[in-house]
Amino acid sequence: MEEFHNGSEVSPDTNSPFSPVTCIENVVGGGDYSQSQVNKWTANIVERCLTQLVKQGKPYKYIVTCAVMQKTGAGLHTANSCYWDTAMDGSCTVRWENRTMYCVVSVFAVATA
Amino acid sequence: MNDFQNSIPSAACLVVKLLVSPHGICPGILFSMIMSFSSISTVSYIDELGHHDDNARLAPTMENTYQMGPYKRFPANAATDILKDVLTSYLQEEKYEVEWSQKMTKTLCEVIRARVKELMIPRYKIVILVHIGQLTGQCMQISSRCLWDTSNDTFASHFFKNSSLFGVASVYAVYFE
């Protein structure tokens, strides 16, 4: 983490680490799946994740994806494949569920310079 | 340890540090599971320690290229055509099955990555995301947002559907300065 102290313009917020699960729970909370709300939910989850990531102040570009699906017993498979520098770039996938829906959030971080 | 993964919650990082030594026991998928009253969540990372150690020691210092931007931009249209072509050819006549879908998502990812690499666009990093799901009348919403340089970076996506399954593929291309 030494790079934090090398004069970056935005001082990074190391006290609150990135937590996708809190983002999801703050938006969806204890609610049930709702067709009218889901658009707003996905947009909010993705936006909160991105804001938290920006606060880290690291020299990365981010791609955040969120998929929300109603629980009907149907199957869903997700896979990703990346062509990047394995030493500097990384990803994180969170799978969250409650009684009525599944939520899968993927975050990809790609280093710049 | 990968730089990005160090910023993930410290509790999860502790788990990672305990399980994996610098010489690498079992690089693979590590996960932590948190259960609360009404919801369950799983977080997973891919860790490839071996490569990272080698790179850290042998990383060459690069000379400045004085290149201000990409000479060749990533063609989103060509990428959409690739996605359309791959999804249609692999999924057209198929019926949803659990085992088959698991393998097919990974196969599609590999195939799309190989086809996009063939476009030979230098200095672009590629991320490909594929979802395959069963059609049972359920509702689903997929959205994504990116923090990047809009003049250089772009994405392409395509949605395919037949009578028993649906497939969504997305390609994100990020310029490496």
PDB file of N, CA and C in Angstrom, chain A residues 28-63:
ATOM      1  N   VAL A  28     -31.201  -3.027  -1.610  1.00  0.00           N
ATOM      2  CA  VAL A  28     -32.314  -3.961  -1.694  1.00  0.00           C
ATOM      3  C   VAL A  28     -32.915  -4.254  -0.327  1.00  0.00           C
ATOM      4  N   GLY A  29     -32.070  -4.313   0.683  1.00  0.00           N
ATOM      5  CA  GLY A  29     -32.508  -4.522   2.064  1.00  0.00           C
ATOM      6  C   GLY A  29     -33.334  -5.777   2.222  1.00  0.00           C
ATOM      7  N   GLY A  30     -34.399  -5.721   2.943  1.00  0.00           N
ATOM      8  CA  GLY A  30     -35.203  -6.913   3.203  1.00  0.00           C
ATOM      9  C   GLY A  30     -36.368  -7.027   2.246  1.00  0.00           C
ATOM     10  N   GLY A  31     -36.322  -6.289   1.120  1.00  0.00           N
ATOM     11  CA  GLY A  31     -37.473  -6.260   0.230  1.00  0.00           C
ATOM     12  C   GLY A  31     -37.603  -7.494  -0.638  1.00  0.00           C
ATOM     13  N   ASP A  32     -38.739  -7.644  -1.278  1.00  0.00           N
ATOM     14  CA  ASP A  32     -38.974  -8.723  -2.219  1.00  0.00           C
ATOM     15  C   ASP A  32     -38.733  -8.225  -3.635  1.00  0.00           C
ATOM     16  N   TYR A  33     -38.594  -9.170  -4.564  1.00  0.00           N
ATOM     17  CA  TYR A  33     -38.364  -8.786  -5.953  1.00  0.00           C
ATOM     18  C   TYR A  33     -39.548  -7.973  -6.462  1.00  0.00           C
ATOM     19  N   SER A  34     -39.229  -6.871  -7.136  1.00  0.00           N
ATOM     20  CA  SER A  34     -40.308  -6.030  -7.650  1.00  0.00           C
ATOM     21  C   SER A  34     -39.938  -5.543  -9.039  1.00  0.00           C
ATOM     22  N   GLN A  35     -40.724  -5.886 -10.011  1.00  0.00           N
ATOM     23  CA  GLN A  35     -40.440  -5.569 -11.416  1.00  0.00           C
ATOM     24  C   GLN A  35     -40.239  -4.074 -11.629  1.00  0.00           C
ATOM     25  N   SER A  36     -41.046  -3.267 -10.921  1.00  0.00           N
ATOM     26  CA  SER A  36     -40.978  -1.820 -11.143  1.00  0.00           C
ATOM     27  C   SER A  36     -39.727  -1.207 -10.519  1.00  0.00           C
ATOM     28  N   GLN A  37     -39.206  -1.854  -9.469  1.00  0.00           N
ATOM     29  CA  GLN A  37     -38.068  -1.281  -8.749  1.00  0.00           C
ATOM     30  C   GLN A  37     -36.721  -1.773  -9.247  1.00  0.00           C
ATOM     31  N   VAL A  38     -36.717  -2.903  -9.932  1.00  0.00           N
ATOM     32  CA  VAL A  38     -35.450  -3.573 -10.194  1.00  0.00           C
ATOM     33  C   VAL A  38     -34.476  -2.721 -11.011  1.00  0.00           C
ATOM     34  N   ASN A  39     -35.026  -1.939 -11.933  1.00  0.00           N
ATOM     35  CA  ASN A  39     -34.191  -1.048 -12.734  1.00  0.00           C
ATOM     36  C   ASN A  39     -33.420  -0.084 -11.841  1.00  0.00           C
ATOM     37  N   LYS A  40     -34.166   0.512 -10.910  1.00  0.00           N
ATOM     38  CA  LYS A  40     -33.572   1.463  -9.971  1.00  0.00           C
ATOM     39  C   LYS A  40     -32.545   0.772  -9.077  1.00  0.00           C
ATOM     40  N   TRP A  41     -32.870  -0.448  -8.615  1.00  0.00           N
ATOM     41  CA  TRP A  41     -31.958  -1.170  -7.734  1.00  0.00           C
ATOM     42  C   TRP A  41     -30.610  -1.435  -8.377  1.00  0.00           C
ATOM     43  N   THR A  42     -30.658  -1.999  -9.584  1.00  0.00           N
ATOM     44  CA  THR A  42     -29.392  -2.346 -10.238  1.00  0.00           C
ATOM     45  C   THR A  42     -28.555  -1.090 -10.445  1.00  0.00           C
ATOM     46  N   ALA A  43     -29.222  -0.004 -10.874  1.00  0.00           N
ATOM     47  CA  ALA A  43     -28.472   1.239 -11.094  1.00  0.00           C
ATOM     48  C   ALA A  43     -27.858   1.732  -9.791  1.00  0.00           C
ATOM     49  N   ASN A  44     -28.614   1.672  -8.696  1.00  0.00           N
ATOM     50  CA  ASN A  44     -28.099   2.144  -7.407  1.00  0.00           C
ATOM     51  C   ASN A  44     -26.957   1.287  -6.882  1.00  0.00           C
ATOM     52  N   ILE A  45     -27.117  -0.034  -6.995  1.00  0.00           N
ATOM     53  CA  ILE A  45     -26.054  -0.919  -6.495  1.00  0.00           C
ATOM     54  C   ILE A  45     -24.753  -0.623  -7.217  1.00  0.00           C
ATOM     55  N   VAL A  46     -24.858  -0.556  -8.537  1.00  0.00           N
ATOM     56  CA  VAL A  46     -23.664  -0.346  -9.354  1.00  0.00           C
ATOM     57  C   VAL A  46     -23.015   1.004  -9.040  1.00  0.00           C
ATOM     58  N   GLU A  47     -23.874   2.019  -8.857  1.00  0.00           N
ATOM     59  CA  GLU A  47     -23.342   3.350  -8.570  1.00  0.00           C
ATOM     60  C   GLU A  47     -22.658   3.399  -7.215  1.00  0.00           C
ATOM     61  N   ARG A  48     -23.261   2.761  -6.210  1.00  0.00           N
ATOM     62  CA  ARG A  48     -22.643   2.769  -4.880  1.00  0.00           C
ATOM     63  C   ARG A  48     -21.306   2.036  -4.887  1.00  0.00           C
ATOM     64  N   CYS A  49     -21.262   0.896  -5.576  1.00  0.00           N
ATOM     65  CA  CYS A  49     -20.004   0.148  -5.653  1.00  0.00           C
ATOM     66  C   CYS A  49     -18.924   1.020  -6.269  1.00  0.00           C
ATOM     67  N   LEU A  50     -19.288   1.678  -7.357  1.00  0.00           N
ATOM     68  CA  LEU A  50     -18.305   2.503  -8.065  1.00  0.00           C
ATOM     69  C   LEU A  50     -17.822   3.655  -7.185  1.00  0.00           C
ATOM     70  N   THR A  51     -18.749   4.281  -6.450  1.00  0.00           N
ATOM     71  CA  THR A  51     -18.344   5.401  -5.573  1.00  0.00           C
ATOM     72  C   THR A  51     -17.386   4.912  -4.497  1.00  0.00           C
ATOM     73  N   GLN A  52     -17.703   3.742  -3.910  1.00  0.00           N
ATOM     74  CA  GLN A  52     -16.810   3.205  -2.884  1.00  0.00           C
ATOM     75  C   GLN A  52     -15.430   2.907  -3.452  1.00  0.00           C
ATOM     76  N   LEU A  53     -15.391   2.390  -4.679  1.00  0.00           N
ATOM     77  CA  LEU A  53     -14.111   2.050  -5.297  1.00  0.00           C
ATOM     78  C   LEU A  53     -13.292   3.312  -5.561  1.00  0.00           C
ATOM     79  N   VAL A  54     -13.964   4.364  -6.014  1.00  0.00           N
ATOM     80  CA  VAL A  54     -13.256   5.609  -6.310  1.00  0.00           C
ATOM     81  C   VAL A  54     -12.615   6.166  -5.048  1.00  0.00           C
ATOM     82  N   LYS A  55     -13.315   5.993  -3.912  1.00  0.00           N
ATOM     83  CA  LYS A  55     -12.787   6.514  -2.640  1.00  0.00           C
ATOM     84  C   LYS A  55     -11.469   5.835  -2.253  1.00  0.00           C
ATOM     85  N   GLN A  56     -11.209   4.647  -2.799  1.00  0.00           N
ATOM     86  CA  GLN A  56      -9.961   3.962  -2.478  1.00  0.00           C
ATOM     87  C   GLN A  56      -8.766   4.729  -3.032  1.00  0.00           C
ATOM     88  N   GLY A  57      -9.008   5.521  -4.072  1.00  0.00           N
ATOM     89  CA  GLY A  57      -7.953   6.383  -4.595  1.00  0.00           C
ATOM     90  C   GLY A  57      -6.839   5.665  -5.322  1.00  0.00           C
ATOM     91  N   LYS A  58      -7.134   4.493  -5.895  1.00  0.00           N
ATOM     92  CA  LYS A  58      -6.063   3.750  -6.575  1.00  0.00           C
ATOM     93  C   LYS A  58      -6.093   4.029  -8.077  1.00  0.00           C
ATOM     94  N   PRO A  59      -4.946   3.867  -8.762  1.00  0.00           N
ATOM     95  CA  PRO A  59      -4.890   4.171 -10.204  1.00  0.00           C
ATOM     96  C   PRO A  59      -5.474   3.028 -11.041  1.00  0.00           C
ATOM     97  N   TYR A  60      -6.789   2.812 -10.909  1.00  0.00           N
ATOM     98  CA  TYR A  60      -7.438   1.730 -11.632  1.00  0.00           C
ATOM     99  C   TYR A  60      -8.642   2.239 -12.380  1.00  0.00           C
ATOM    100  N   LYS A  61      -8.965   1.550 -13.489  1.00  0.00           N
ATOM    101  CA  LYS A  61     -10.254   1.756 -14.138  1.00  0.00           C
ATOM    102  C   LYS A  61     -11.139   0.601 -13.666  1.00  0.00           C
ATOM    103  N   TYR A  62     -12.433   0.855 -13.461  1.00  0.00           N
ATOM    104  CA  TYR A  62     -13.312  -0.167 -12.912  1.00  0.00           C
ATOM    105  C   TYR A  62     -14.461  -0.497 -13.840  1.00  0.00           C
ATOM    106  N   ILE A  63     -14.862  -1.779 -13.839  1.00  0.00           N
ATOM    107  CA  ILE A  63     -16.081  -2.207 -14.544  1.00  0.00           C
ATOM    108  C   ILE A  63     -16.910  -2.942 -13.496  1.00  0.00           C
TER     109      ILE A  63
END
